[in-house]
Amino acid sequence: MVRLHVKRGGESQFLLEAPGSVRLAELAPLAARIHNGRLKVQRLCSEMEELAEHGISLPYNMQGLTDEQIGELKLKDEWTEKCVPSGGSIFRKDEMGRRNGHAPNEKMQQVIKKTIEEAKALISKKQVQANMCVNMEMVKDALEQLRGAVMIVYPMGLPPHDPIRMEFEDKDLSGTHAGLEVIKESEAQLWWAGKELQETKLLSDYVGKNEKTTIIVKIQKKGQGAPGREPVISQEEQKEMMLYYYRKQELLKKLEEDDDNSFLNAEWADNHALKRQFHGVKDIKWGPR
């Protein structure tokens, strides 16, 4: 199996395995499907963290309003009574005004938070460092875990306007910021070594017959042109180099500022140090203790 290190915008995303005989017309949509699935898991985790802290989402016409404004407009959230978390709720006001503040109790919060950690770990970028490949089964598993946690904590379901329910129902993201990151399968395009991988060809047409090959590919939308080249050195290496030269420069400045005879105070410049060491009288202090 050929291993593909998939990147997006210069950042590592995930590892994907595919046989050399696979057509690029099938591989590019698969990479896009995994990419979009990982984004979906990340969006759900972000919203579920808010769900655990501040309860269900308020209706659109109540979001961002103060309690006084809601009272003046005589608005009421009918979903607060319908969507009660298991074991009751504790009030924790949402300063952003997006959620109703009726959060699940501590036990149910832990159910959500633990599930979020497990789901994030499945599709994490750290899987690249661990040399672990990500496939659609793992993405689906993460989504099912998140769905199950929501059903446990909110057996009556969530309001239709809650972002979490909308994600599970695959609502259209067109016109949203999240929608800009999504790559449609029909628009997915893979690049390797500055070349576009043509859909009509096989993967082996580019990487040869060696099934143990690992290549770095970049995924993006069609029509965006060639992606930027990989930097010669990584950001971490660049930081280390800058720190090294900064320290060297500071040392040179310090040496210039020091008196030329300052070395005479150093231990290695003491003419009598060897004699005192043989006599066993090194480091004797005559002052009071």
JSON list of N, CA and C in Angstrom, two decimals, residues 106-163:
[
{"chain": "A", "resi": 106, "resn": "GLU", "atom": "N", "xyz": [-22.82, 17.65, 36.58]},
{"chain": "A", "resi": 106, "resn": "GLU", "atom": "CA", "xyz": [-21.39, 17.33, 36.48]},
{"chain": "A", "resi": 106, "resn": "GLU", "atom": "C", "xyz": [-21.16, 15.95, 35.85]},
{"chain": "A", "resi": 107, "resn": "LYS", "atom": "N", "xyz": [-21.98, 14.97, 36.24]},
{"chain": "A", "resi": 107, "resn": "LYS", "atom": "CA", "xyz": [-21.81, 13.61, 35.72]},
{"chain": "A", "resi": 107, "resn": "LYS", "atom": "C", "xyz": [-22.02, 13.57, 34.21]},
{"chain": "A", "resi": 108, "resn": "MET", "atom": "N", "xyz": [-23.08, 14.23, 33.72]},
{"chain": "A", "resi": 108, "resn": "MET", "atom": "CA", "xyz": [-23.37, 14.25, 32.29]},
{"chain": "A", "resi": 108, "resn": "MET", "atom": "C", "xyz": [-22.35, 15.09, 31.53]},
{"chain": "A", "resi": 109, "resn": "GLN", "atom": "N", "xyz": [-21.82, 16.12, 32.18]},
{"chain": "A", "resi": 109, "resn": "GLN", "atom": "CA", "xyz": [-20.76, 16.92, 31.54]},
{"chain": "A", "resi": 109, "resn": "GLN", "atom": "C", "xyz": [-19.54, 16.06, 31.27]},
{"chain": "A", "resi": 110, "resn": "GLN", "atom": "N", "xyz": [-19.21, 15.19, 32.23]},
{"chain": "A", "resi": 110, "resn": "GLN", "atom": "CA", "xyz": [-18.05, 14.32, 32.06]},
{"chain": "A", "resi": 110, "resn": "GLN", "atom": "C", "xyz": [-18.26, 13.33, 30.92]},
{"chain": "A", "resi": 111, "resn": "VAL", "atom": "N", "xyz": [-19.51, 12.87, 30.74]},
{"chain": "A", "resi": 111, "resn": "VAL", "atom": "CA", "xyz": [-19.82, 11.97, 29.63]},
{"chain": "A", "resi": 111, "resn": "VAL", "atom": "C", "xyz": [-19.50, 12.65, 28.30]},
{"chain": "A", "resi": 112, "resn": "ILE", "atom": "N", "xyz": [-19.93, 13.92, 28.17]},
{"chain": "A", "resi": 112, "resn": "ILE", "atom": "CA", "xyz": [-19.68, 14.66, 26.93]},
{"chain": "A", "resi": 112, "resn": "ILE", "atom": "C", "xyz": [-18.19, 14.94, 26.75]},
{"chain": "A", "resi": 113, "resn": "LYS", "atom": "N", "xyz": [-17.54, 15.41, 27.80]},
{"chain": "A", "resi": 113, "resn": "LYS", "atom": "CA", "xyz": [-16.12, 15.79, 27.68]},
{"chain": "A", "resi": 113, "resn": "LYS", "atom": "C", "xyz": [-15.23, 14.60, 27.39]},
{"chain": "A", "resi": 114, "resn": "LYS", "atom": "N", "xyz": [-15.50, 13.47, 28.02]},
{"chain": "A", "resi": 114, "resn": "LYS", "atom": "CA", "xyz": [-14.69, 12.27, 27.77]},
{"chain": "A", "resi": 114, "resn": "LYS", "atom": "C", "xyz": [-14.86, 11.80, 26.33]},
{"chain": "A", "resi": 115, "resn": "THR", "atom": "N", "xyz": [-16.10, 11.85, 25.83]},
{"chain": "A", "resi": 115, "resn": "THR", "atom": "CA", "xyz": [-16.36, 11.44, 24.45]},
{"chain": "A", "resi": 115, "resn": "THR", "atom": "C", "xyz": [-15.67, 12.37, 23.47]},
{"chain": "A", "resi": 116, "resn": "ILE", "atom": "N", "xyz": [-15.66, 13.65, 23.78]},
{"chain": "A", "resi": 116, "resn": "ILE", "atom": "CA", "xyz": [-14.98, 14.63, 22.91]},
{"chain": "A", "resi": 116, "resn": "ILE", "atom": "C", "xyz": [-13.50, 14.30, 22.81]},
{"chain": "A", "resi": 117, "resn": "GLU", "atom": "N", "xyz": [-12.87, 13.99, 23.93]},
{"chain": "A", "resi": 117, "resn": "GLU", "atom": "CA", "xyz": [-11.45, 13.64, 23.95]},
{"chain": "A", "resi": 117, "resn": "GLU", "atom": "C", "xyz": [-11.17, 12.42, 23.09]},
{"chain": "A", "resi": 118, "resn": "GLU", "atom": "N", "xyz": [-12.03, 11.41, 23.21]},
{"chain": "A", "resi": 118, "resn": "GLU", "atom": "CA", "xyz": [-11.83, 10.17, 22.45]},
{"chain": "A", "resi": 118, "resn": "GLU", "atom": "C", "xyz": [-12.02, 10.41, 20.96]},
{"chain": "A", "resi": 119, "resn": "ALA", "atom": "N", "xyz": [-13.03, 11.21, 20.60]},
{"chain": "A", "resi": 119, "resn": "ALA", "atom": "CA", "xyz": [-13.29, 11.49, 19.19]},
{"chain": "A", "resi": 119, "resn": "ALA", "atom": "C", "xyz": [-12.16, 12.31, 18.58]},
{"chain": "A", "resi": 120, "resn": "LYS", "atom": "N", "xyz": [-11.68, 13.30, 19.32]},
{"chain": "A", "resi": 120, "resn": "LYS", "atom": "CA", "xyz": [-10.56, 14.11, 18.83]},
{"chain": "A", "resi": 120, "resn": "LYS", "atom": "C", "xyz": [-9.32, 13.26, 18.59]},
{"chain": "A", "resi": 121, "resn": "ALA", "atom": "N", "xyz": [-9.07, 12.32, 19.50]},
{"chain": "A", "resi": 121, "resn": "ALA", "atom": "CA", "xyz": [-7.88, 11.48, 19.40]},
{"chain": "A", "resi": 121, "resn": "ALA", "atom": "C", "xyz": [-7.91, 10.62, 18.13]},
{"chain": "A", "resi": 122, "resn": "LEU", "atom": "N", "xyz": [-9.11, 10.18, 17.73]},
{"chain": "A", "resi": 122, "resn": "LEU", "atom": "CA", "xyz": [-9.23, 9.32, 16.55]},
{"chain": "A", "resi": 122, "resn": "LEU", "atom": "C", "xyz": [-8.80, 10.03, 15.27]},
{"chain": "A", "resi": 123, "resn": "ILE", "atom": "N", "xyz": [-9.12, 11.33, 15.16]},
{"chain": "A", "resi": 123, "resn": "ILE", "atom": "CA", "xyz": [-8.86, 12.04, 13.90]},
{"chain": "A", "resi": 123, "resn": "ILE", "atom": "C", "xyz": [-7.79, 13.13, 14.07]},
{"chain": "A", "resi": 124, "resn": "SER", "atom": "N", "xyz": [-7.06, 13.08, 15.17]},
{"chain": "A", "resi": 124, "resn": "SER", "atom": "CA", "xyz": [-6.08, 14.11, 15.48]},
{"chain": "A", "resi": 124, "resn": "SER", "atom": "C", "xyz": [-4.93, 14.14, 14.47]},
{"chain": "A", "resi": 125, "resn": "LYS", "atom": "N", "xyz": [-4.34, 15.33, 14.29]},
{"chain": "A", "resi": 125, "resn": "LYS", "atom": "CA", "xyz": [-3.15, 15.47, 13.45]},
{"chain": "A", "resi": 125, "resn": "LYS", "atom": "C", "xyz": [-1.97, 14.73, 14.06]},
{"chain": "A", "resi": 126, "resn": "LYS", "atom": "N", "xyz": [-2.05, 14.45, 15.36]},
{"chain": "A", "resi": 126, "resn": "LYS", "atom": "CA", "xyz": [-0.97, 13.72, 16.02]},
{"chain": "A", "resi": 126, "resn": "LYS", "atom": "C", "xyz": [-0.85, 12.28, 15.52]},
{"chain": "A", "resi": 127, "resn": "GLN", "atom": "N", "xyz": [-1.90, 11.81, 14.85]},
{"chain": "A", "resi": 127, "resn": "GLN", "atom": "CA", "xyz": [-1.84, 10.48, 14.25]},
{"chain": "A", "resi": 127, "resn": "GLN", "atom": "C", "xyz": [-0.75, 10.41, 13.19]},
{"chain": "A", "resi": 128, "resn": "VAL", "atom": "N", "xyz": [-0.45, 11.55, 12.57]},
{"chain": "A", "resi": 128, "resn": "VAL", "atom": "CA", "xyz": [0.63, 11.60, 11.57]},
{"chain": "A", "resi": 128, "resn": "VAL", "atom": "C", "xyz": [1.96, 11.32, 12.26]},
{"chain": "A", "resi": 129, "resn": "GLN", "atom": "N", "xyz": [2.20, 11.98, 13.40]},
{"chain": "A", "resi": 129, "resn": "GLN", "atom": "CA", "xyz": [3.44, 11.77, 14.15]},
{"chain": "A", "resi": 129, "resn": "GLN", "atom": "C", "xyz": [3.55, 10.33, 14.65]},
{"chain": "A", "resi": 130, "resn": "ALA", "atom": "N", "xyz": [2.39, 9.75, 14.99]},
{"chain": "A", "resi": 130, "resn": "ALA", "atom": "CA", "xyz": [2.37, 8.37, 15.48]},
{"chain": "A", "resi": 130, "resn": "ALA", "atom": "C", "xyz": [2.42, 7.35, 14.34]},
{"chain": "A", "resi": 131, "resn": "ASN", "atom": "N", "xyz": [2.46, 7.84, 13.09]},
{"chain": "A", "resi": 131, "resn": "ASN", "atom": "CA", "xyz": [2.52, 6.99, 11.90]},
{"chain": "A", "resi": 131, "resn": "ASN", "atom": "C", "xyz": [1.27, 6.11, 11.77]},
{"chain": "A", "resi": 132, "resn": "MET", "atom": "N", "xyz": [0.12, 6.66, 12.19]},
{"chain": "A", "resi": 132, "resn": "MET", "atom": "CA", "xyz": [-1.16, 5.95, 12.12]},
{"chain": "A", "resi": 132, "resn": "MET", "atom": "C", "xyz": [-2.01, 6.55, 11.01]},
{"chain": "A", "resi": 133, "resn": "CYS", "atom": "N", "xyz": [-2.53, 5.68, 10.15]},
{"chain": "A", "resi": 133, "resn": "CYS", "atom": "CA", "xyz": [-3.39, 6.14, 9.05]},
{"chain": "A", "resi": 133, "resn": "CYS", "atom": "C", "xyz": [-4.82, 6.36, 9.55]},
{"chain": "A", "resi": 134, "resn": "VAL", "atom": "N", "xyz": [-5.51, 7.28, 8.89]},
{"chain": "A", "resi": 134, "resn": "VAL", "atom": "CA", "xyz": [-6.91, 7.58, 9.19]},
{"chain": "A", "resi": 134, "resn": "VAL", "atom": "C", "xyz": [-7.75, 7.16, 8.00]},
{"chain": "A", "resi": 135, "resn": "ASN", "atom": "N", "xyz": [-8.86, 6.49, 8.27]},
{"chain": "A", "resi": 135, "resn": "ASN", "atom": "CA", "xyz": [-9.77, 6.10, 7.19]},
{"chain": "A", "resi": 135, "resn": "ASN", "atom": "C", "xyz": [-11.19, 6.53, 7.54]},
{"chain": "A", "resi": 136, "resn": "MET", "atom": "N", "xyz": [-12.10, 6.30, 6.62]},
{"chain": "A", "resi": 136, "resn": "MET", "atom": "CA", "xyz": [-13.48, 6.73, 6.83]},
{"chain": "A", "resi": 136, "resn": "MET", "atom": "C", "xyz": [-14.15, 5.99, 7.98]},
{"chain": "A", "resi": 137, "resn": "GLU", "atom": "N", "xyz": [-13.73, 4.75, 8.23]},
{"chain": "A", "resi": 137, "resn": "GLU", "atom": "CA", "xyz": [-14.30, 4.00, 9.36]},
{"chain": "A", "resi": 137, "resn": "GLU", "atom": "C", "xyz": [-13.99, 4.70, 10.68]},
{"chain": "A", "resi": 138, "resn": "MET", "atom": "N", "xyz": [-12.79, 5.23, 10.81]},
{"chain": "A", "resi": 138, "resn": "MET", "atom": "CA", "xyz": [-12.41, 5.93, 12.03]},
{"chain": "A", "resi": 138, "resn": "MET", "atom": "C", "xyz": [-13.19, 7.23, 12.17]},
{"chain": "A", "resi": 139, "resn": "VAL", "atom": "N", "xyz": [-13.40, 7.92, 11.05]},
{"chain": "A", "resi": 139, "resn": "VAL", "atom": "CA", "xyz": [-14.18, 9.16, 11.08]},
{"chain": "A", "resi": 139, "resn": "VAL", "atom": "C", "xyz": [-15.62, 8.87, 11.48]},
{"chain": "A", "resi": 140, "resn": "LYS", "atom": "N", "xyz": [-16.20, 7.83, 10.89]},
{"chain": "A", "resi": 140, "resn": "LYS", "atom": "CA", "xyz": [-17.58, 7.45, 11.22]},
{"chain": "A", "resi": 140, "resn": "LYS", "atom": "C", "xyz": [-17.70, 7.03, 12.68]},
{"chain": "A", "resi": 141, "resn": "ASP", "atom": "N", "xyz": [-16.68, 6.33, 13.17]},
{"chain": "A", "resi": 141, "resn": "ASP", "atom": "CA", "xyz": [-16.67, 5.89, 14.56]},
{"chain": "A", "resi": 141, "resn": "ASP", "atom": "C", "xyz": [-16.68, 7.10, 15.49]},
{"chain": "A", "resi": 142, "resn": "ALA", "atom": "N", "xyz": [-15.86, 8.11, 15.18]},
{"chain": "A", "resi": 142, "resn": "ALA", "atom": "CA", "xyz": [-15.82, 9.33, 16.00]},
{"chain": "A", "resi": 142, "resn": "ALA", "atom": "C", "xyz": [-17.17, 10.03, 16.00]},
{"chain": "A", "resi": 143, "resn": "LEU", "atom": "N", "xyz": [-17.82, 10.09, 14.83]},
{"chain": "A", "resi": 143, "resn": "LEU", "atom": "CA", "xyz": [-19.13, 10.75, 14.73]},
{"chain": "A", "resi": 143, "resn": "LEU", "atom": "C", "xyz": [-20.19, 9.99, 15.52]},
{"chain": "A", "resi": 144, "resn": "GLU", "atom": "N", "xyz": [-20.15, 8.66, 15.46]},
{"chain": "A", "resi": 144, "resn": "GLU", "atom": "CA", "xyz": [-21.13, 7.86, 16.20]},
{"chain": "A", "resi": 144, "resn": "GLU", "atom": "C", "xyz": [-20.93, 7.98, 17.71]},
{"chain": "A", "resi": 145, "resn": "GLN", "atom": "N", "xyz": [-19.69, 8.08, 18.14]},
{"chain": "A", "resi": 145, "resn": "GLN", "atom": "CA", "xyz": [-19.42, 8.28, 19.56]},
{"chain": "A", "resi": 145, "resn": "GLN", "atom": "C", "xyz": [-20.02, 9.60, 20.04]},
{"chain": "A", "resi": 146, "resn": "LEU", "atom": "N", "xyz": [-19.84, 10.64, 19.25]},
{"chain": "A", "resi": 146, "resn": "LEU", "atom": "CA", "xyz": [-20.38, 11.96, 19.62]},
{"chain": "A", "resi": 146, "resn": "LEU", "atom": "C", "xyz": [-21.91, 11.93, 19.62]},
{"chain": "A", "resi": 147, "resn": "ARG", "atom": "N", "xyz": [-22.49, 11.28, 18.61]},
{"chain": "A", "resi": 147, "resn": "ARG", "atom": "CA", "xyz": [-23.94, 11.18, 18.54]},
{"chain": "A", "resi": 147, "resn": "ARG", "atom": "C", "xyz": [-24.49, 10.43, 19.75]},
{"chain": "A", "resi": 148, "resn": "GLY", "atom": "N", "xyz": [-23.80, 9.35, 20.13]},
{"chain": "A", "resi": 148, "resn": "GLY", "atom": "CA", "xyz": [-24.24, 8.56, 21.28]},
{"chain": "A", "resi": 148, "resn": "GLY", "atom": "C", "xyz": [-24.19, 9.34, 22.57]},
{"chain": "A", "resi": 149, "resn": "ALA", "atom": "N", "xyz": [-23.15, 10.16, 22.75]},
{"chain": "A", "resi": 149, "resn": "ALA", "atom": "CA", "xyz": [-23.03, 10.96, 23.97]},
{"chain": "A", "resi": 149, "resn": "ALA", "atom": "C", "xyz": [-24.16, 11.97, 24.07]},
{"chain": "A", "resi": 150, "resn": "VAL", "atom": "N", "xyz": [-24.52, 12.59, 22.95]},
{"chain": "A", "resi": 150, "resn": "VAL", "atom": "CA", "xyz": [-25.62, 13.56, 22.94]},
{"chain": "A", "resi": 150, "resn": "VAL", "atom": "C", "xyz": [-26.94, 12.88, 23.28]},
{"chain": "A", "resi": 151, "resn": "MET", "atom": "N", "xyz": [-27.15, 11.67, 22.75]},
{"chain": "A", "resi": 151, "resn": "MET", "atom": "CA", "xyz": [-28.39, 10.94, 23.03]},
{"chain": "A", "resi": 151, "resn": "MET", "atom": "C", "xyz": [-28.48, 10.53, 24.50]},
{"chain": "A", "resi": 152, "resn": "ILE", "atom": "N", "xyz": [-27.33, 10.21, 25.11]},
{"chain": "A", "resi": 152, "resn": "ILE", "atom": "CA", "xyz": [-27.33, 9.84, 26.53]},
{"chain": "A", "resi": 152, "resn": "ILE", "atom": "C", "xyz": [-27.69, 11.04, 27.39]},
{"chain": "A", "resi": 153, "resn": "VAL", "atom": "N", "xyz": [-27.10, 12.18, 27.09]},
{"chain": "A", "resi": 153, "resn": "VAL", "atom": "CA", "xyz": [-27.31, 13.37, 27.93]},
{"chain": "A", "resi": 153, "resn": "VAL", "atom": "C", "xyz": [-28.64, 14.05, 27.60]},
{"chain": "A", "resi": 154, "resn": "TYR", "atom": "N", "xyz": [-29.03, 14.03, 26.34]},
{"chain": "A", "resi": 154, "resn": "TYR", "atom": "CA", "xyz": [-30.30, 14.65, 25.93]},
{"chain": "A", "resi": 154, "resn": "TYR", "atom": "C", "xyz": [-31.17, 13.62, 25.21]},
{"chain": "A", "resi": 155, "resn": "PRO", "atom": "N", "xyz": [-31.79, 12.70, 25.96]},
{"chain": "A", "resi": 155, "resn": "PRO", "atom": "CA", "xyz": [-32.61, 11.65, 25.33]},
{"chain": "A", "resi": 155, "resn": "PRO", "atom": "C", "xyz": [-33.80, 12.18, 24.55]},
{"chain": "A", "resi": 156, "resn": "MET", "atom": "N", "xyz": [-34.25, 13.40, 24.89]},
{"chain": "A", "resi": 156, "resn": "MET", "atom": "CA", "xyz": [-35.38, 14.01, 24.17]},
{"chain": "A", "resi": 156, "resn": "MET", "atom": "C", "xyz": [-34.92, 14.72, 22.90]},
{"chain": "A", "resi": 157, "resn": "GLY", "atom": "N", "xyz": [-33.61, 14.72, 22.67]},
{"chain": "A", "resi": 157, "resn": "GLY", "atom": "CA", "xyz": [-33.08, 15.35, 21.46]},
{"chain": "A", "resi": 157, "resn": "GLY", "atom": "C", "xyz": [-32.75, 16.82, 21.68]},
{"chain": "A", "resi": 158, "resn": "LEU", "atom": "N", "xyz": [-32.22, 17.45, 20.66]},
{"chain": "A", "resi": 158, "resn": "LEU", "atom": "CA", "xyz": [-31.85, 18.87, 20.69]},
{"chain": "A", "resi": 158, "resn": "LEU", "atom": "C", "xyz": [-32.79, 19.67, 19.80]},
{"chain": "A", "resi": 159, "resn": "PRO", "atom": "N", "xyz": [-32.88, 20.98, 20.02]},
{"chain": "A", "resi": 159, "resn": "PRO", "atom": "CA", "xyz": [-33.73, 21.82, 19.17]},
{"chain": "A", "resi": 159, "resn": "PRO", "atom": "C", "xyz": [-33.27, 21.77, 17.71]},
{"chain": "A", "resi": 160, "resn": "PRO", "atom": "N", "xyz": [-34.18, 21.96, 16.76]},
{"chain": "A", "resi": 160, "resn": "PRO", "atom": "CA", "xyz": [-33.79, 21.89, 15.34]},
{"chain": "A", "resi": 160, "resn": "PRO", "atom": "C", "xyz": [-32.79, 22.97, 14.93]},
{"chain": "A", "resi": 161, "resn": "HIS", "atom": "N", "xyz": [-32.72, 24.07, 15.72]},
{"chain": "A", "resi": 161, "resn": "HIS", "atom": "CA", "xyz": [-31.79, 25.15, 15.37]},
{"chain": "A", "resi": 161, "resn": "HIS", "atom": "C", "xyz": [-30.42, 24.99, 16.04]},
{"chain": "A", "resi": 162, "resn": "ASP", "atom": "N", "xyz": [-30.26, 23.96, 16.87]},
{"chain": "A", "resi": 162, "resn": "ASP", "atom": "CA", "xyz": [-28.97, 23.76, 17.54]},
{"chain": "A", "resi": 162, "resn": "ASP", "atom": "C", "xyz": [-27.93, 23.30, 16.51]},
{"chain": "A", "resi": 163, "resn": "PRO", "atom": "N", "xyz": [-26.75, 23.93, 16.48]},
{"chain": "A", "resi": 163, "resn": "PRO", "atom": "CA", "xyz": [-25.72, 23.57, 15.50]},
{"chain": "A", "resi": 163, "resn": "PRO", "atom": "C", "xyz": [-25.33, 22.09, 15.55]}
]
